[in-house]
Coordinates of C-alpha atoms and ligand atoms in Angstrom, one line a residue:
M461 CA -16.9 28.1 53.0
F462 CA -15.4 29.5 49.8
R463 CA -11.9 29.3 51.3
H464 CA -12.5 25.6 52.2
L465 CA -13.6 24.8 48.7
Y466 CA -10.7 26.7 47.3
L467 CA -8.2 24.7 49.4
V468 CA -9.8 21.4 48.4
A469 CA -9.5 22.4 44.7
E470 CA -5.9 23.5 45.2
N471 CA -5.0 20.2 46.9
F472 CA -6.6 18.3 44.1
V473 CA -4.7 20.2 41.5
N474 CA -1.4 19.9 43.4
K475 CA -1.9 16.2 43.8
K476 CA -2.6 15.8 40.1
R477 CA 0.5 17.8 39.2
G478 CA 2.6 15.8 41.6
N479 CA 1.4 12.6 39.9
F480 CA 2.4 14.0 36.4
L481 CA 5.8 15.0 37.8
K482 CA 6.4 11.4 39.1
L483 CA 5.2 10.0 35.8
M484 CA 7.5 12.3 33.8
N485 CA 10.4 11.4 36.1
L486 CA 9.8 7.7 35.8
K487 CA 9.3 7.8 32.0
T488 CA 12.5 9.8 31.5
E489 CA 14.4 7.3 33.7
L490 CA 13.1 4.5 31.5
L491 CA 14.0 6.2 28.3
C492 CA 17.6 7.0 29.5
K493 CA 18.5 3.9 31.5
G494 CA 16.3 1.2 30.0
V495 CA 15.3 -1.8 32.2
K496 CA 17.0 -5.1 33.1
T497 CA 14.8 -8.1 32.9
E498 CA 15.2 -11.4 34.6
D499 CA 12.4 -13.1 32.6
S500 CA 12.7 -14.3 29.1
I501 CA 11.1 -11.6 27.0
E502 CA 10.9 -10.7 23.3
K503 CA 13.2 -7.6 23.2
G504 CA 11.8 -5.8 20.1
R505 CA 13.6 -4.9 16.8
K506 CA 17.3 -4.2 16.9
A507 CA 17.6 -1.7 14.0
G508 CA 15.6 0.5 11.6
A509 CA 14.6 4.1 11.7
G510 CA 13.7 5.8 15.0
P511 CA 14.8 4.6 18.5
A512 CA 15.0 0.8 18.2
G513 CA 16.1 -1.9 20.7
G514 CA 13.1 -1.8 23.0
R515 CA 9.5 -2.7 23.9
F516 CA 6.5 -0.5 24.4
M517 CA 5.0 -0.3 27.9
I518 CA 1.9 1.5 29.2
L519 CA 2.5 3.3 32.5
P520 CA -0.2 4.7 34.8
N521 CA -2.3 7.5 33.3
N522 CA -2.1 5.6 29.9
S523 CA 1.4 7.0 29.2
V524 CA 3.2 5.0 26.6
V525 CA 7.0 4.6 26.7
N526 CA 9.5 3.0 24.3
V527 CA 11.9 1.3 26.8
P528 CA 15.4 0.1 25.8
L529 CA 16.0 -3.6 26.5
W530 CA 18.8 -4.4 24.1
P531 CA 21.5 -1.8 24.2
H532 CA 24.7 -2.2 26.3
F533 CA 23.8 0.6 28.8
V534 CA 20.8 -1.3 30.0
K535 CA 23.0 -3.5 32.1
N536 CA 23.7 -0.5 34.4
S537 CA 20.0 0.3 34.9
D538 CA 18.7 0.2 38.5
I539 CA 15.2 -0.5 37.2
I540 CA 14.1 -4.2 36.8
L541 CA 11.2 -5.6 34.9
R542 CA 9.6 -8.7 36.5
K543 CA 6.7 -10.9 35.7
L544 CA 4.4 -12.3 38.4
G545 CA 1.7 -14.5 37.1
S546 CA 0.6 -12.7 34.0
S547 CA 1.4 -9.2 35.2
W548 CA 4.5 -7.2 34.7
S549 CA 5.9 -4.7 37.2
L550 CA 8.9 -2.4 37.5
Y551 CA 11.2 -2.6 40.6
K552 CA 13.9 -0.4 42.0
D553 CA 16.1 -1.1 45.0
G554 CA 13.9 -4.1 45.7
D555 CA 10.7 -2.1 45.9
K556 CA 7.9 -2.2 43.4
I557 CA 7.6 1.1 41.5
T558 CA 4.5 0.3 39.5
D559 CA 2.6 -2.3 37.5
I560 CA 2.9 -1.8 33.8
E561 CA 1.2 -3.2 30.7
L562 CA 3.6 -4.7 28.1
I563 CA 2.3 -4.1 24.6
D564 CA 2.4 -7.4 22.7
S565 CA 3.0 -7.8 19.0
P566 CA -0.2 -7.4 17.1
R567 CA -1.9 -10.3 15.3
F568 CA -1.4 -8.8 11.9
Y569 CA 2.4 -9.5 12.1
S570 CA 1.6 -13.2 11.4
R571 CA -0.3 -12.4 8.2
K572 CA 0.9 -11.8 4.6
T573 CA -0.1 -9.2 2.0
S574 CA -1.6 -10.5 -1.2
S575 CA 1.8 -9.8 -2.9
G576 CA 3.3 -12.3 -0.4
H577 CA 5.2 -10.0 2.0
P578 CA 4.9 -10.8 5.7
M579 CA 3.0 -7.8 7.0
Y580 CA 5.6 -7.0 9.7
K581 CA 8.0 -6.2 6.9
I582 CA 5.7 -3.5 5.6
A583 CA 4.7 -1.7 8.8
L584 CA 5.1 -2.0 12.5
L585 CA 3.0 -1.1 15.5
H586 CA 4.6 1.8 17.4
G587 CA 3.2 2.6 20.9
K588 CA -0.3 1.4 21.4
D589 CA -2.0 2.6 18.2
C590 CA 0.4 4.1 15.7
L591 CA 1.1 2.2 12.5
A592 CA 4.6 3.2 11.4
T593 CA 6.6 2.5 8.3
T594 CA 9.7 3.7 6.5
V595 CA 8.4 4.1 3.0
L596 CA 11.9 4.2 1.5
Q597 CA 14.4 2.2 3.6
K598 CA 17.4 3.7 1.8
C599 CA 19.1 7.1 2.3
V600 CA 21.3 8.9 -0.2
Y601 CA 23.8 9.8 2.6
W602 CA 24.6 6.1 3.1
S603 CA 26.0 5.8 -0.4
T604 CA 28.1 9.0 0.0
G605 CA 29.5 8.1 3.4
Q606 CA 27.7 11.0 5.0
S607 CA 25.0 9.2 7.0
C608 CA 23.9 10.2 10.5
K609 CA 26.1 8.3 12.9
F610 CA 23.2 7.3 15.1
C611 CA 21.0 6.0 12.3
G612 CA 20.3 2.3 11.5
I613 CA 17.9 2.8 8.6
E614 CA 19.6 0.4 6.1
N615 CA 20.7 -2.1 8.7
S616 CA 17.3 -3.7 8.8
L617 CA 17.6 -4.3 5.1
K618 CA 20.7 -6.4 5.6
D619 CA 19.0 -8.6 8.2
G620 CA 16.0 -9.0 6.0
S621 CA 13.4 -7.6 8.5
T622 CA 12.0 -5.2 5.9
V623 CA 11.8 -4.4 2.2
P624 CA 13.5 -1.4 0.6
R625 CA 10.4 0.3 -0.8
K626 CA 6.9 -0.1 0.6
N627 CA 4.4 -0.4 -2.1
P628 CA 1.3 1.8 -1.3
K629 CA -1.0 -1.2 -2.1
D630 CA 0.8 -3.4 0.4
L631 CA 0.5 -0.7 3.0
V632 CA -3.2 -0.2 2.4
E633 CA -3.6 -3.9 3.1
V634 CA -1.5 -3.8 6.3
T635 CA -3.4 -0.7 7.4
G636 CA -6.7 -2.5 6.8
A637 CA -5.5 -5.4 9.0
A638 CA -4.3 -3.1 11.8
V639 CA -7.5 -1.0 11.7
E640 CA -9.6 -4.2 11.9
E641 CA -7.5 -5.3 14.9
G642 CA -8.1 -1.9 16.6
V643 CA -4.4 -1.0 16.8
C644 CA -4.2 1.7 14.1
R645 CA -5.6 5.1 15.1
H646 CA -2.9 7.1 13.4
I647 CA -0.1 6.5 10.9
T648 CA 3.6 7.6 10.7
L649 CA 5.2 7.5 7.3
T650 CA 8.9 8.3 7.4
T651 CA 11.6 8.0 4.7
G652 CA 15.3 7.9 4.1
T653 CA 16.3 10.9 2.1
P654 CA 16.4 10.1 -1.6
G655 CA 18.8 12.0 -3.8
T656 CA 16.0 14.0 -5.5
P657 CA 14.9 17.6 -5.0
D658 CA 11.6 16.6 -3.4
R659 CA 13.5 15.0 -0.5
G660 CA 11.0 12.2 -0.3
A661 CA 7.8 14.3 -0.5
K662 CA 6.6 12.6 -3.7
I663 CA 6.7 9.0 -2.4
L664 CA 5.2 10.1 0.9
A665 CA 2.4 12.0 -0.9
E666 CA 1.7 9.0 -3.2
T667 CA 1.5 6.7 -0.2
A668 CA -0.6 9.1 1.9
R669 CA -3.0 9.6 -1.0
E670 CA -3.6 5.9 -1.4
L671 CA -4.1 5.4 2.3
K672 CA -6.5 8.4 2.6
E673 CA -8.6 7.0 -0.3
N674 CA -9.1 3.8 1.7
Y675 CA -9.1 4.8 5.4
D676 CA -10.0 7.8 7.5
V677 CA -7.0 7.7 9.7
P678 CA -4.8 10.7 10.5
I679 CA -1.4 10.6 8.8
H680 CA 2.0 12.0 9.9
V681 CA 4.9 12.3 7.4
Q682 CA 8.6 13.0 8.2
L683 CA 11.2 14.4 5.8
E684 CA 14.0 16.9 5.4
P685 CA 12.8 20.5 4.8
P686 CA 10.6 20.4 1.6
S687 CA 10.1 23.4 -0.5
V688 CA 6.8 25.2 -0.4
G689 CA 5.4 23.4 -3.5
Y690 CA 6.0 20.0 -1.9
L691 CA 4.5 21.0 1.4
E692 CA 1.4 22.0 -0.5
L693 CA 1.4 18.7 -2.3
L694 CA 1.4 16.9 1.1
A695 CA -1.4 19.1 2.4
D696 CA -3.4 18.5 -0.8
V697 CA -3.3 14.7 -0.5
G698 CA -4.6 15.0 3.1
V699 CA -1.5 14.6 5.3
D700 CA -2.4 15.8 8.8
T701 CA 0.9 16.5 10.5
V702 CA 4.5 16.9 9.4
G703 CA 7.9 16.2 11.1
I704 CA 10.8 18.3 9.8
H705 CA 13.6 17.1 11.9
I706 CA 16.6 19.3 12.8
E707 CA 18.0 16.6 15.1
N708 CA 20.4 19.1 16.9
F709 CA 20.6 22.9 17.0
D710 CA 24.4 22.9 17.5
R711 CA 25.7 23.2 14.0
V712 CA 29.2 22.0 14.9
V713 CA 27.7 18.9 16.5
L714 CA 25.4 18.4 13.5
E715 CA 28.2 18.6 11.0
K716 CA 30.1 16.0 12.9
V717 CA 27.2 13.6 13.6
C718 CA 25.0 14.2 10.5
P719 CA 27.5 15.4 7.8
G720 CA 24.9 14.9 5.0
K721 CA 21.9 16.5 6.7
A722 CA 24.1 19.4 8.0
K723 CA 24.4 20.6 4.4
V724 CA 20.8 21.8 4.6
S725 CA 20.9 25.3 6.0
F726 CA 19.1 26.4 9.1
D727 CA 17.2 29.0 7.0
E728 CA 15.8 26.2 5.0
Y729 CA 14.4 24.6 8.2
L730 CA 13.0 28.0 9.3
N731 CA 11.2 28.6 6.0
S732 CA 9.9 25.0 5.9
W733 CA 8.6 25.1 9.5
K734 CA 6.9 28.5 8.9
K735 CA 5.1 27.4 5.7
A736 CA 4.2 24.0 7.3
V737 CA 2.6 25.7 10.3
E738 CA 0.6 27.9 7.8
L739 CA -0.6 24.8 6.0
F740 CA -1.1 22.3 8.8
G741 CA -1.7 24.5 11.8
E742 CA 0.0 25.1 15.2
S743 CA 1.0 21.9 17.1
Q744 CA 0.7 19.9 13.8
V745 CA 4.3 20.4 12.8
S746 CA 7.2 19.0 14.8
T747 CA 10.9 18.6 14.9
Y748 CA 12.9 15.8 16.5
I749 CA 15.7 17.1 18.8
I750 CA 18.2 14.5 20.0
A751 CA 19.9 15.4 23.3
G752 CA 23.2 13.7 24.1
L753 CA 25.2 14.2 20.9
G754 CA 27.7 16.6 22.4
E755 CA 25.6 19.8 22.5
D756 CA 25.0 21.9 25.6
D757 CA 21.6 22.6 27.2
V758 CA 21.7 26.3 26.1
S759 CA 21.7 25.3 22.4
I760 CA 18.8 22.9 23.0
L761 CA 16.7 25.5 24.9
Q762 CA 17.4 28.3 22.5
G763 CA 16.4 26.1 19.6
V764 CA 13.3 24.9 21.5
E765 CA 12.2 28.5 22.0
T766 CA 12.8 29.4 18.3
V767 CA 10.6 26.5 17.1
T768 CA 8.0 26.9 19.8
R769 CA 7.5 30.5 18.9
L770 CA 6.7 29.4 15.3
G771 CA 4.1 26.9 16.5
V772 CA 6.4 23.8 15.9
V773 CA 6.4 21.1 18.6
P774 CA 10.0 20.5 19.9
F775 CA 10.0 16.7 20.2
L776 CA 13.0 16.3 22.5
V777 CA 14.3 12.8 22.9
P778 CA 17.4 11.3 24.6
F779 CA 20.0 9.9 22.2
R780 CA 19.7 6.1 22.1
P781 CA 22.5 4.0 20.6
I782 CA 21.4 1.5 18.0
L783 CA 23.3 -1.8 17.4
G784 CA 25.3 -1.8 14.2
T785 CA 25.7 2.0 14.0
E786 CA 28.8 4.1 14.5
F787 CA 27.4 5.3 17.8
E788 CA 26.4 1.9 19.1
S789 CA 28.6 1.9 22.2
L790 CA 27.8 5.5 23.3
N791 CA 25.6 6.2 26.3
P792 CA 22.3 8.2 26.4
P793 CA 22.3 11.4 28.4
S794 CA 21.6 11.1 32.1
A795 CA 18.0 11.0 33.3
E796 CA 18.7 14.0 35.6
R797 CA 19.8 16.1 32.6
M798 CA 16.8 15.1 30.6
I799 CA 14.3 15.7 33.4
N800 CA 15.7 19.2 33.9
L801 CA 15.5 19.8 30.1
Y802 CA 11.9 18.5 29.9
L803 CA 10.8 20.8 32.7
K804 CA 12.3 23.8 30.9
V805 CA 10.8 22.8 27.6
A806 CA 7.4 22.5 29.3
E807 CA 7.8 26.1 30.6
I808 CA 8.6 27.3 27.1
L809 CA 5.6 25.4 25.6
S810 CA 3.4 26.9 28.3
E811 CA 4.7 30.4 27.7
Y812 CA 3.9 30.3 24.0
N813 CA 0.6 28.3 24.7
L814 CA 1.6 25.5 22.4
D815 CA -0.1 22.3 23.5
P816 CA 1.5 19.1 22.1
S817 CA -1.5 17.0 23.1
R818 CA -3.5 18.7 20.3
N819 CA -1.3 17.0 17.7
L820 CA -3.3 14.6 15.5
A821 CA -0.8 12.0 14.3
G822 CA 2.7 10.6 14.5
C823 CA 5.4 10.8 17.0
V824 CA 4.0 13.7 19.0
R825 CA 0.6 12.0 19.4
C826 CA 2.3 8.6 20.1
G827 CA 4.7 10.2 22.6
A828 CA 6.5 7.0 23.4
C829 CA 10.0 8.3 22.8
S830 CA 9.8 11.6 24.6
S831 CA 8.5 12.9 27.9
I832 CA 7.3 16.3 26.6
L833 CA 3.6 15.4 26.9
E834 CA 4.0 14.4 30.5
A835 CA 6.1 17.4 31.3
F836 CA 3.5 19.7 29.6
R837 CA 0.7 18.1 31.7
Y838 CA 2.7 18.6 34.8
R839 CA 3.3 22.3 34.0
G840 CA -0.5 22.6 33.4
Ligands
SF4_908 S1 7.3 8.5 19.1 FE1 7.6 8.1 16.9 S2 9.5 6.9 16.7 FE2 8.8 6.8 18.9 S3 7.6 5.0 19.0 FE3 6.1 6.7 18.7 S4 5.9 6.8 16.4 FE4 7.7 5.5 16.8

């Protein structure tokens, strides 16, 4: 009797794990290959900070994915997005893989702030419920010729799709509109690096303070390694989670791809990550790791182990070329490589008992640009 129950339970767990593995594989393929579409479809923003050039889709199990639709490599994808009636589905080799939900632009995009800015120029919906904005759309490295070669942060200023500095009052209004519409459950505030010692902490803190005074919504901020005092300032104003992004653990690659950022030493990252975990807690600090910039898997996995041991979530994403950047014609890494990496990252997270799904706000909670949440669920 007990053995029978045990076998039933074991089958159930194996089936569930198998589903998460399939989901992780599909999501990773979508991130690395994108999809071709035969139907006319709004393809999402072309530039800006973070992986642009795509639309958000909801896969089975409520998994959200930021799928490339614009970039050149999409034409080689073997996954096709088709519409039948009002439903969207993904196909491969003529067979349907799954139905998906395409996330539409929220209604607040058609509204204006009281200062006259269209709200979509102030903040955008990322994933299904993350309101995201680049508080300062300029970066000191662009003026010194040392910008990251994959980054399009100032390109969206040239095409007029955003404003250089988001006024906290405007952002409060946009947040109000997004909350009212039910599409803002957490907020991501990122920034280009200003040429000041706070590395953007002051404007992020000022914005977060204003938002927290008006709304009880968890806030994530992203910046280069801040000193202890600035991390404390961010904690004091109520910021919930922090992203301190190394981008790549291979210092030779980093110097080539991010000549400005590479001037910040690895020790500064280590000190900032440690202090941030003390202030914000395990799983509430993260770092973006971009695979496909010329590094090898060993450097990624060693780096992942280093940060995971500290309690920092390694937010591993495949490189995605953005139109108008120096790397616009490069390809993302293969889906096979990324799947293999995600499985190993999940093992490391499991070994150190670091659960990314406990993260309260921002990229890790949104999860649309990485398969680490799905890989972790598969690993169990
Ligand atoms: S993971 Fe981060 S960058 Fe990607 S869509 Fe979500 S909030 Fe935006």
